[in-house]
Tab-separated table of C-alpha atoms in Angstrom:
chain	number	residue	atom	x	y	z
A	136	MET	CA	159.781	243.259	-16.732
A	137	PHE	CA	159.107	246.923	-15.923
A	138	ILE	CA	160.601	248.154	-12.728
A	139	ASP	CA	158.780	251.176	-11.303
A	140	PRO	CA	161.484	253.779	-10.271
A	141	PHE	CA	158.828	255.976	-8.709
A	142	PRO	CA	156.213	253.927	-6.707
A	143	LYS	CA	152.542	254.719	-7.330
A	144	GLN	CA	152.052	254.835	-3.605
A	145	TYR	CA	154.444	257.783	-3.390
A	146	PHE	CA	152.824	259.515	-6.320
A	147	ILE	CA	149.444	259.119	-4.490
A	148	ALA	CA	150.933	260.876	-1.507
A	149	VAL	CA	152.251	263.677	-3.640
A	150	CYS	CA	148.860	264.005	-5.312
A	151	ILE	CA	147.151	264.285	-1.949
A	152	LEU	CA	149.398	267.232	-1.219
A	153	PHE	CA	148.698	268.766	-4.621
A	154	PHE	CA	144.961	268.138	-4.201
A	155	SER	CA	144.995	270.009	-0.935
A	156	LEU	CA	146.858	272.825	-2.586
A	157	HIS	CA	144.324	273.003	-5.399
A	158	SER	CA	141.213	272.496	-3.353
A	159	GLY	CA	139.082	274.432	-0.895
A	160	PHE	CA	141.277	273.297	1.929
A	161	SER	CA	143.766	275.954	0.931
A	162	GLN	CA	143.577	279.505	-0.445
A	163	GLN	CA	144.914	279.467	-3.967
A	164	GLN	CA	145.158	282.817	-5.788
A	165	ALA	CA	147.039	284.678	-8.405
A	166	ASP	CA	150.328	286.123	-7.135
A	167	THR	CA	149.606	289.782	-7.727
A	168	ALA	CA	152.781	290.730	-5.818
A	169	PHE	CA	154.996	289.184	-8.520
A	170	VAL	CA	156.270	291.975	-10.660
A	171	THR	CA	157.944	291.460	-13.968
A	172	SER	CA	160.188	294.273	-15.128
A	173	LEU	CA	161.584	293.788	-18.615
A	174	GLU	CA	164.529	295.975	-19.782
A	175	PHE	CA	163.985	295.126	-23.410
A	176	PRO	CA	160.368	294.233	-24.293
A	177	ASN	CA	159.868	292.448	-27.563
A	178	PHE	CA	157.257	294.906	-28.775
A	179	ASN	CA	156.227	298.540	-28.272
A	180	SER	CA	152.800	300.134	-28.393
A	181	GLU	CA	153.049	300.780	-32.131
A	182	ASP	CA	153.760	297.242	-33.283
A	183	ALA	CA	152.245	295.134	-30.491
A	184	PRO	CA	150.216	292.066	-31.376
A	185	THR	CA	146.905	291.610	-29.565
A	186	ILE	CA	146.395	288.658	-27.219
A	187	TYR	CA	142.871	287.533	-26.280
A	188	ILE	CA	142.585	285.229	-23.253
A	189	ASP	CA	139.582	282.856	-23.508
A	190	GLY	CA	136.971	283.395	-20.802
A	191	ILE	CA	133.858	281.900	-22.331
A	192	HIS	CA	134.505	278.181	-21.795
A	193	ASN	CA	134.298	278.133	-17.993
A	194	ASN	CA	138.098	278.478	-18.019
A	195	LEU	CA	139.859	277.880	-14.703
A	196	HIS	CA	142.441	280.392	-15.851
A	197	GLN	CA	141.095	283.732	-17.154
A	198	LEU	CA	142.385	287.273	-17.558
A	199	ASP	CA	141.075	288.476	-14.148
A	200	THR	CA	141.755	285.229	-12.233
A	201	GLY	CA	144.535	282.648	-12.487
A	202	PHE	CA	146.072	284.067	-15.686
A	203	SER	CA	146.327	287.686	-14.522
A	204	PRO	CA	150.132	287.307	-13.910
A	205	PHE	CA	150.446	285.868	-17.418
A	206	ALA	CA	148.609	288.914	-18.760
A	207	LYS	CA	150.897	291.292	-16.833
A	208	LEU	CA	153.978	289.513	-18.196
A	209	ALA	CA	152.631	289.752	-21.716
A	210	GLU	CA	151.836	293.442	-21.276
A	211	ALA	CA	155.278	294.116	-19.845
A	212	ASP	CA	156.669	292.449	-23.073
A	213	GLY	CA	154.670	294.993	-25.123
A	214	TYR	CA	151.574	292.934	-26.051
A	215	LYS	CA	148.023	294.230	-25.961
A	216	VAL	CA	146.035	291.839	-23.769
A	217	LYS	CA	142.223	291.589	-23.609
A	218	ALA	CA	139.596	289.174	-22.299
A	219	SER	CA	137.747	287.281	-24.975
A	220	SER	CA	133.955	287.400	-24.734
A	221	ASN	CA	132.992	285.549	-27.920
A	222	LEU	CA	134.652	283.759	-30.864
A	223	GLU	CA	133.246	286.346	-33.249
A	224	GLU	CA	136.132	288.565	-32.158
A	225	LEU	CA	138.765	286.265	-33.650
A	226	LYS	CA	139.092	288.487	-36.694
A	227	GLU	CA	140.501	291.179	-34.418
A	228	VAL	CA	142.902	288.787	-32.578
A	229	ASP	CA	146.538	288.061	-33.295
A	230	ILE	CA	147.018	285.396	-30.560
A	231	LEU	CA	144.228	283.450	-28.777
A	232	VAL	CA	145.093	281.851	-25.445
A	233	VAL	CA	142.904	278.977	-24.221
A	234	ALA	CA	143.851	277.806	-20.797
A	235	ASN	CA	142.030	275.009	-18.884
A	236	ALA	CA	138.631	275.244	-20.602
A	237	ILE	CA	136.003	272.901	-19.062
A	238	ASN	CA	132.385	271.936	-19.830
A	239	ALA	CA	129.777	273.207	-17.406
A	240	LYS	CA	128.750	269.571	-16.728
A	241	ASN	CA	132.190	269.002	-15.144
A	242	GLN	CA	132.427	272.145	-13.105
A	243	GLY	CA	132.769	270.927	-9.519
A	244	ASN	CA	132.371	267.363	-10.905
A	245	TRP	CA	135.863	266.076	-11.926
A	246	GLU	CA	134.498	262.532	-12.521
A	247	ARG	CA	134.207	260.678	-15.723
A	248	PRO	CA	132.722	261.056	-18.257
A	249	ILE	CA	134.568	264.266	-19.113
A	250	TYR	CA	132.644	266.370	-21.678
A	251	ASN	CA	134.204	268.476	-24.392
A	252	ALA	CA	134.402	272.224	-23.627
A	253	PHE	CA	134.063	273.158	-27.346
A	254	ASP	CA	131.172	272.259	-29.620
A	255	GLU	CA	131.726	271.232	-33.226
A	256	SER	CA	131.129	274.658	-34.682
A	257	GLU	CA	133.641	276.302	-32.284
A	258	VAL	CA	136.235	273.678	-33.109
A	259	LYS	CA	135.694	274.291	-36.823
A	260	ASN	CA	135.842	278.124	-36.467
A	261	ILE	CA	139.067	278.067	-34.353
A	262	ASN	CA	140.681	275.487	-36.761
A	263	GLU	CA	139.881	277.579	-39.774
A	264	TRP	CA	141.027	280.756	-38.076
A	265	VAL	CA	144.444	279.262	-37.329
A	266	ARG	CA	144.716	277.795	-40.856
A	267	SER	CA	144.082	281.269	-42.234
A	268	GLY	CA	146.895	282.896	-40.176
A	269	GLY	CA	145.680	282.910	-36.536
A	270	ARG	CA	147.949	282.009	-33.647
A	271	LEU	CA	146.666	279.700	-30.861
A	272	LEU	CA	148.229	278.849	-27.454
A	273	LEU	CA	146.241	275.844	-26.162
A	274	ILE	CA	146.944	274.714	-22.582
A	275	ALA	CA	145.067	271.789	-21.023
A	276	ASP	CA	146.156	270.663	-17.613
A	277	HIS	CA	145.631	267.270	-15.944
A	278	MET	CA	142.217	265.636	-15.769
A	279	PRO	CA	139.531	266.937	-16.454
A	280	PHE	CA	141.033	269.737	-18.580
A	281	ALA	CA	142.885	267.494	-21.032
A	282	GLY	CA	139.650	265.665	-21.732
A	283	ALA	CA	137.712	268.874	-22.112
A	284	ALA	CA	140.117	270.184	-24.775
A	285	SER	CA	140.409	266.922	-26.609
A	286	SER	CA	138.135	267.744	-29.555
A	287	LEU	CA	139.898	271.035	-30.191
A	288	ALA	CA	143.380	269.473	-29.881
A	289	GLU	CA	142.421	266.577	-32.134
A	290	SER	CA	141.387	268.905	-34.916
A	291	PHE	CA	145.078	269.912	-35.136
A	292	GLY	CA	146.370	266.370	-34.803
A	293	PHE	CA	147.190	266.284	-31.057
A	294	GLN	CA	145.825	263.562	-28.768
A	295	TYR	CA	145.638	264.239	-25.005
A	296	CYS	CA	145.812	261.506	-22.344
A	297	ASP	CA	143.171	262.747	-19.960
A	298	GLY	CA	145.033	261.965	-16.766
A	299	PHE	CA	147.939	263.002	-14.588
A	300	ALA	CA	151.493	262.935	-15.994
A	301	GLN	CA	153.970	261.271	-13.614
A	302	LEU	CA	157.715	261.594	-14.261
A	303	ALA	CA	160.092	258.770	-13.289
A	304	LYS	CA	162.195	260.945	-10.988
A	305	GLU	CA	163.730	261.141	-7.545
A	306	GLN	CA	161.211	261.817	-4.782
A	307	ASN	CA	160.357	265.372	-3.810
A	308	ARG	CA	161.821	266.674	-7.037
A	309	ASN	CA	160.040	269.104	-9.423
A	310	ASP	CA	158.842	268.163	-12.874
A	311	VAL	CA	162.009	269.349	-14.594
A	312	PHE	CA	162.331	269.319	-18.387
A	313	GLY	CA	165.952	270.025	-19.215
A	314	ILE	CA	168.805	269.312	-21.564
A	315	SER	CA	170.609	267.389	-18.904
A	316	ASN	CA	167.771	264.900	-18.324
A	317	LYS	CA	166.930	264.702	-22.014
A	318	ARG	CA	163.346	265.952	-21.571
A	319	LEU	CA	163.912	269.256	-23.327
A	320	THR	CA	164.406	269.091	-27.064
A	321	ASP	CA	166.425	271.273	-29.464
A	322	ASN	CA	163.564	273.531	-30.496
A	323	PRO	CA	163.141	277.219	-31.535
A	324	VAL	CA	161.635	278.477	-28.245
A	325	THR	CA	164.511	277.160	-26.088
A	326	ASN	CA	167.571	277.053	-28.359
A	327	GLY	CA	167.879	280.841	-28.750
A	328	THR	CA	166.072	281.135	-32.150
A	329	TYR	CA	163.216	283.027	-30.463
A	330	GLY	CA	164.341	284.912	-27.406
A	331	GLU	CA	167.085	283.813	-25.037
A	332	LYS	CA	168.429	280.343	-24.878
A	333	ILE	CA	167.001	278.101	-22.086
A	334	ASP	CA	168.466	274.801	-20.844
A	335	GLU	CA	165.741	273.906	-18.280
A	336	ILE	CA	162.097	274.633	-17.494
A	337	VAL	CA	159.769	273.370	-14.726
A	338	SER	CA	156.107	272.268	-14.800
A	339	PHE	CA	153.750	271.528	-11.966
A	340	THR	CA	151.816	268.242	-12.451
A	341	GLY	CA	150.081	268.328	-15.804
A	342	SER	CA	148.904	266.144	-18.680
A	343	SER	CA	150.490	264.519	-21.701
A	344	PHE	CA	149.691	264.156	-25.443
A	345	LYS	CA	150.754	262.561	-28.714
A	346	ILE	CA	151.783	264.943	-31.518
A	347	PRO	CA	151.329	264.869	-35.276
A	348	LYS	CA	154.530	264.113	-37.256
A	349	GLU	CA	154.730	267.704	-38.556
A	350	ALA	CA	154.929	269.122	-35.016
A	351	ILE	CA	158.078	270.310	-33.351
A	352	PRO	CA	158.462	268.643	-29.878
A	353	VAL	CA	159.484	270.862	-26.943
A	354	MET	CA	158.844	268.988	-23.634
A	355	LYS	CA	159.130	265.248	-24.017
A	356	PHE	CA	158.486	262.356	-21.689
A	357	ARG	CA	160.735	259.307	-21.461
A	358	SER	CA	160.185	255.556	-21.065
A	359	GLY	CA	159.060	255.026	-17.406
A	360	ASP	CA	157.100	258.275	-17.244
A	361	LYS	CA	153.359	257.524	-16.918
A	362	CYS	CA	149.920	258.873	-17.519
A	363	LEU	CA	147.569	257.879	-14.649
A	364	GLN	CA	143.887	258.027	-15.494
A	365	PRO	CA	141.602	257.688	-12.381
A	366	GLU	CA	137.832	257.651	-12.604
A	367	VAL	CA	137.714	260.709	-10.282
A	368	ALA	CA	140.485	263.328	-10.393
A	369	TRP	CA	143.136	262.923	-7.667
A	370	GLN	CA	141.669	259.590	-6.500
A	371	PHE	CA	144.334	256.921	-7.259
A	372	ASN	CA	144.570	253.255	-6.300
A	373	ASP	CA	146.248	250.102	-7.531
A	374	SER	CA	143.644	249.637	-10.248
A	375	THR	CA	144.116	253.080	-11.817
A	376	LEU	CA	144.704	252.836	-15.546
A	377	THR	CA	148.333	253.580	-16.206
A	378	THR	CA	150.044	254.182	-19.624
A	379	ASP	CA	153.702	254.534	-20.372
A	380	LEU	CA	154.490	257.976	-21.875
A	381	SER	CA	157.357	257.055	-24.139
A	382	GLY	CA	156.617	259.036	-27.342
A	383	SER	CA	154.431	261.527	-25.531
A	384	TYR	CA	154.946	265.217	-24.796
A	385	GLN	CA	153.876	268.088	-22.567
A	386	GLY	CA	154.814	270.863	-25.020
A	387	ALA	CA	154.935	271.142	-28.849
A	388	LEU	CA	154.720	273.630	-31.721
A	389	LEU	CA	153.019	273.304	-35.082
A	390	ASP	CA	152.847	275.495	-38.216
A	391	PHE	CA	149.292	274.969	-39.387
A	392	GLY	CA	148.401	276.407	-42.768
A	393	LYS	CA	149.318	280.087	-42.541
A	394	GLY	CA	149.007	280.084	-38.721
A	395	LYS	CA	150.658	278.544	-35.707
A	396	ILE	CA	149.594	276.570	-32.639
A	397	ALA	CA	151.589	275.957	-29.429
A	398	VAL	CA	150.161	273.115	-27.275
A	399	PHE	CA	151.017	272.452	-23.667
A	400	GLY	CA	149.786	270.099	-20.961
A	401	GLU	CA	150.394	272.320	-17.869
A	402	ALA	CA	149.043	275.726	-17.036
A	403	ALA	CA	150.772	276.761	-13.767
A	404	MET	CA	154.137	277.163	-15.509
A	405	PHE	CA	152.584	279.966	-17.591
A	406	THR	CA	151.433	282.041	-14.674
A	407	ALA	CA	152.200	282.817	-10.991
A	408	GLN	CA	150.141	281.632	-8.012
A	409	THR	CA	150.414	281.433	-4.276
A	410	VAL	CA	148.805	278.908	-1.979
A	411	GLU	CA	148.297	279.459	1.746
A	412	GLN	CA	148.125	276.340	3.843
A	413	ASN	CA	148.621	275.848	7.496
A	414	GLY	CA	150.271	279.178	7.772
A	415	ASN	CA	152.727	278.474	4.951
A	416	THR	CA	152.895	280.105	1.526
A	417	PHE	CA	153.720	278.045	-1.543
A	418	LYS	CA	154.609	279.589	-4.842
A	419	ILE	CA	153.485	277.646	-7.909
A	420	GLY	CA	154.425	278.845	-11.389
A	421	PHE	CA	156.944	281.232	-12.846
A	422	ASN	CA	157.176	282.935	-9.454
A	423	SER	CA	158.606	279.792	-7.935
A	424	PRO	CA	162.370	279.816	-6.949
A	425	ALA	CA	162.437	276.356	-8.612
A	426	ALA	CA	161.481	277.786	-11.999
A	427	PRO	CA	163.865	280.642	-12.739
A	428	ASN	CA	163.696	280.174	-16.504
A	429	ASN	CA	159.870	279.956	-16.925
A	430	VAL	CA	159.323	283.715	-17.394
A	431	GLN	CA	161.737	283.703	-20.360
A	432	PHE	CA	160.162	280.548	-21.666
A	433	VAL	CA	156.696	282.170	-21.708
A	434	ARG	CA	158.126	285.136	-23.585
A	435	ASN	CA	159.900	282.916	-26.137
A	436	VAL	CA	156.659	280.929	-26.806
A	437	LEU	CA	154.722	284.176	-27.328
A	438	LEU	CA	157.501	285.455	-29.580
A	439	TRP	CA	157.278	282.358	-31.664
A	440	LEU	CA	153.509	282.718	-31.930
A	441	ALA	CA	153.764	286.410	-32.802
A	442	GLU	CA	156.309	286.060	-35.554
A	443	GLY	CA	155.171	288.077	-38.613
A	444	LYS	CA	152.239	289.627	-36.777
A	445	GLU	CA	153.953	292.961	-36.221
A	446	ARG	CA	154.922	292.959	-39.881
A	447	GLN	CA	151.606	291.773	-41.205
A	448	PHE	CA	149.343	294.128	-39.231
A	449	GLN	CA	151.264	297.135	-37.971
A	450	ASN	CA	154.477	297.828	-39.757
A	451	SER	CA	154.952	299.983	-42.760
A	452	GLY	CA	156.417	298.764	-46.028
A	453	LYS	CA	159.957	299.927	-45.145
A	454	GLN	CA	159.817	298.246	-41.763
A	455	ASN	CA	158.562	294.989	-43.275
A	456	GLU	CA	161.365	295.000	-45.788
A	457	ILE	CA	164.044	295.540	-43.118
A	458	LEU	CA	162.634	292.838	-40.877
A	459	MET	CA	162.673	290.451	-43.868
A	460	VAL	CA	166.399	291.245	-44.331
A	461	ASN	CA	166.911	290.404	-40.667
A	462	ARG	CA	165.437	287.018	-41.306
A	463	GLU	CA	167.681	286.542	-44.317
A	464	MET	CA	170.767	287.457	-42.293
A	465	GLU	CA	169.808	284.898	-39.583
A	466	LEU	CA	169.269	282.298	-42.264
A	467	ALA	CA	172.637	282.879	-43.853
A	468	PHE	CA	174.374	282.494	-40.494
A	469	ASN	CA	172.335	279.479	-39.430
A	470	ASN	CA	173.176	277.830	-42.766
A	471	LYS	CA	176.834	278.506	-42.049
A	472	ASN	CA	177.205	281.062	-44.853
A	473	TYR	CA	179.067	283.398	-42.519
A	474	ARG	CA	180.984	285.401	-45.115
A	475	ALA	CA	177.829	286.059	-47.084
A	476	ILE	CA	176.590	288.228	-44.246
A	477	ALA	CA	178.862	290.981	-45.534
A	478	ASP	CA	176.604	291.221	-48.561
A	479	PHE	CA	173.928	292.857	-46.328
A	480	TYR	CA	176.259	295.859	-45.805
A	481	SER	CA	176.999	298.724	-48.177
A	482	LYS	CA	180.330	298.740	-49.861
A	483	ASP	CA	181.750	301.401	-47.490
A	484	ALA	CA	179.840	300.262	-44.385
A	485	VAL	CA	181.395	300.765	-40.871
A	486	MET	CA	181.061	298.552	-37.878
A	487	LEU	CA	181.737	299.978	-34.426
A	488	GLY	CA	181.690	298.053	-31.157
A	489	SER	CA	183.551	297.151	-28.031
A	490	ASN	CA	187.241	297.307	-29.209
A	491	THR	CA	186.034	296.710	-32.787
A	492	GLU	CA	186.189	298.943	-35.828
A	493	VAL	CA	185.737	297.433	-39.274
A	494	VAL	CA	185.478	299.529	-42.450
A	495	GLY	CA	184.314	298.245	-45.846
A	496	ARG	CA	182.393	295.252	-47.104
A	497	GLU	CA	185.472	293.118	-47.778
A	498	ASN	CA	186.876	293.577	-44.285
A	499	LEU	CA	183.412	292.793	-42.932
A	500	ARG	CA	183.482	289.621	-44.948
A	501	GLU	CA	186.678	288.625	-43.143
A	502	TYR	CA	185.120	289.683	-39.731
A	503	TRP	CA	182.020	287.426	-40.224
A	504	GLY	CA	184.155	284.553	-41.522
A	505	ARG	CA	185.628	284.272	-38.043
A	506	PHE	CA	182.375	282.903	-36.734
A	507	GLU	CA	182.969	279.545	-38.459
A	508	GLY	CA	181.475	276.837	-36.286
A	509	GLY	CA	178.601	279.073	-35.187
A	510	ASN	CA	175.326	277.496	-34.143
A	511	THR	CA	172.556	280.062	-34.146
A	512	TRP	CA	171.949	283.783	-34.645
A	513	ASN	CA	168.768	285.504	-33.415
A	514	LEU	CA	167.928	289.142	-34.107
A	515	SER	CA	165.172	290.598	-31.976
A	516	ASN	CA	163.754	293.927	-33.184
A	517	ILE	CA	163.006	296.664	-30.620
A	518	GLU	CA	162.026	299.404	-33.030
A	519	ILE	CA	162.528	300.758	-36.539
A	520	LYS	CA	162.395	304.461	-37.157
A	521	GLU	CA	161.907	305.726	-40.720
A	522	LEU	CA	164.081	308.688	-41.584
A	523	ASP	CA	163.878	311.168	-44.412
A	524	GLY	CA	164.654	309.712	-47.828
A	525	ASP	CA	165.626	306.027	-48.228
A	526	TYR	CA	166.976	305.693	-44.687
A	527	ALA	CA	165.927	303.933	-41.493
A	528	LEU	CA	167.334	303.366	-37.967
A	529	GLN	CA	166.861	300.052	-36.292
A	530	ARG	CA	167.456	299.109	-32.693
A	531	GLY	CA	167.438	295.515	-31.462
A	532	ILE	CA	169.151	292.651	-29.666
A	533	SER	CA	171.557	290.214	-31.267
A	534	VAL	CA	172.351	286.820	-29.759
A	535	ILE	CA	174.907	284.622	-31.408
A	536	THR	CA	176.110	281.208	-30.128
A	537	TRP	CA	179.169	279.451	-31.495
A	538	LYS	CA	181.891	276.949	-30.545
A	539	ASN	CA	185.170	278.428	-29.531
A	540	SER	CA	188.595	276.913	-30.362
A	541	GLU	CA	188.303	274.542	-27.422
A	542	GLY	CA	184.893	273.234	-28.635
A	543	GLU	CA	182.954	275.004	-25.870
A	544	ILE	CA	179.713	276.866	-26.610
A	545	SER	CA	180.075	280.592	-26.324
A	546	GLU	CA	177.385	283.305	-26.573
A	547	SER	CA	177.573	286.869	-27.683
A	548	LYS	CA	174.590	289.074	-26.681
A	549	VAL	CA	174.662	292.704	-27.757
A	550	ILE	CA	172.353	295.676	-28.320
A	551	PHE	CA	172.655	296.946	-31.818
A	552	SER	CA	171.822	300.080	-33.741
A	553	LEU	CA	171.784	299.834	-37.567
A	554	LEU	CA	171.607	302.695	-39.988
A	555	TRP	CA	169.998	301.343	-43.147
A	556	THR	CA	169.923	302.800	-46.691
A	557	LYS	CA	167.794	301.660	-49.672
A	558	THR	CA	169.963	300.940	-52.710
A	559	GLU	CA	169.343	299.337	-56.075
A	560	GLU	CA	170.359	296.012	-54.470
A	561	GLY	CA	167.871	296.512	-51.619
A	562	TRP	CA	168.321	297.602	-48.029
A	563	LYS	CA	171.958	297.732	-46.917
A	564	ILE	CA	173.587	298.530	-43.562
A	565	MET	CA	175.679	301.749	-43.617
A	566	LEU	CA	176.598	301.816	-39.888
A	567	ASP	CA	176.530	298.900	-37.458
A	568	HIS	CA	177.015	299.984	-33.841
A	569	TYR	CA	176.802	297.427	-31.026
A	570	SER	CA	177.565	297.245	-27.274
A	571	PRO	CA	177.622	294.156	-25.026
A	572	ARG	CA	174.463	293.642	-23.005
């Protein structure tokens, strides 16, 4: 017998509150006062991927409305951000963001049937664009947005439940997806592979979906979590169709052909909003004090989507080659071939850091061998400057996690400067200088 740990009556009360926050009874708007200052953006103006935010499918969140804080965060991280006016522009786009698209028939009419926001030709064009190397961030919130995005999502193998995701949780708690409650998986956008490591993120009442077997789960539901599917959005009763969400997700990643798609079931977590109600101000999104990791999470997701775009479209041959060596170094470490990392240095290379001076490849081999038990290594490029001859200077951020002698996880985060030289064996590091961040 299923025992409901979170009564539907309470969820209905919560939904009444959220409905008032999202309706005309309150003043909901983008939080333009929220300022994101990033000390180390992932890109600069020379190598920045271009993000287009969909605005042609009656989207609730567009560049100049609900997703303007998202756009500002992306710009602070070095991306070029534009509003999309038609799908013919896809050939000029690195990353397409589709957030809460809706069919015109359901605007102001959040009652079933929910119509698809994309016609067959649009679904085909977007699908083929991703397969050919495009990057798509698809976000579809609770009903009616999950239903409106269903045809596009299904073309990639994702199946939305067009309803409201309800977590089995203590009352008055946020929708927390974390390592501690086993709702956050070990995945590349939170485990430190892309950007900083994150142990917990927060969403704000969204939808759920099933994923194809090739997808990488990010935010997962557990047995006892539910999808509530009312006939009219926000109107719940004892007869509301309810489905257990075991095996469903609110976030996932998928390599699709030559491209990538990130799918999520909640939009507020990707932006910042304020709601004025009865003289009180509520913050919903990555501006919320309850969601301190969401800004970094958004950055990590975009970095995963952008991987290779700076090399494919902006970088020179030398820069591409060095970035490829970065990936090979990460792979050697993550495969526990620690001593092999010394092979990426020249024979007389020098490493200088905080209380560290190592000279020569063999001594460097001993140095890297000390990281035995390491978990992950992530190298984030800031810039690569080509010098005269076969030389180049790279600046970036290195994050290494490993288990110390007591079995505890430790993290080393440093800013590095590498002097590279091109040899008969390929690019090698002559000078490795780092300082703790």
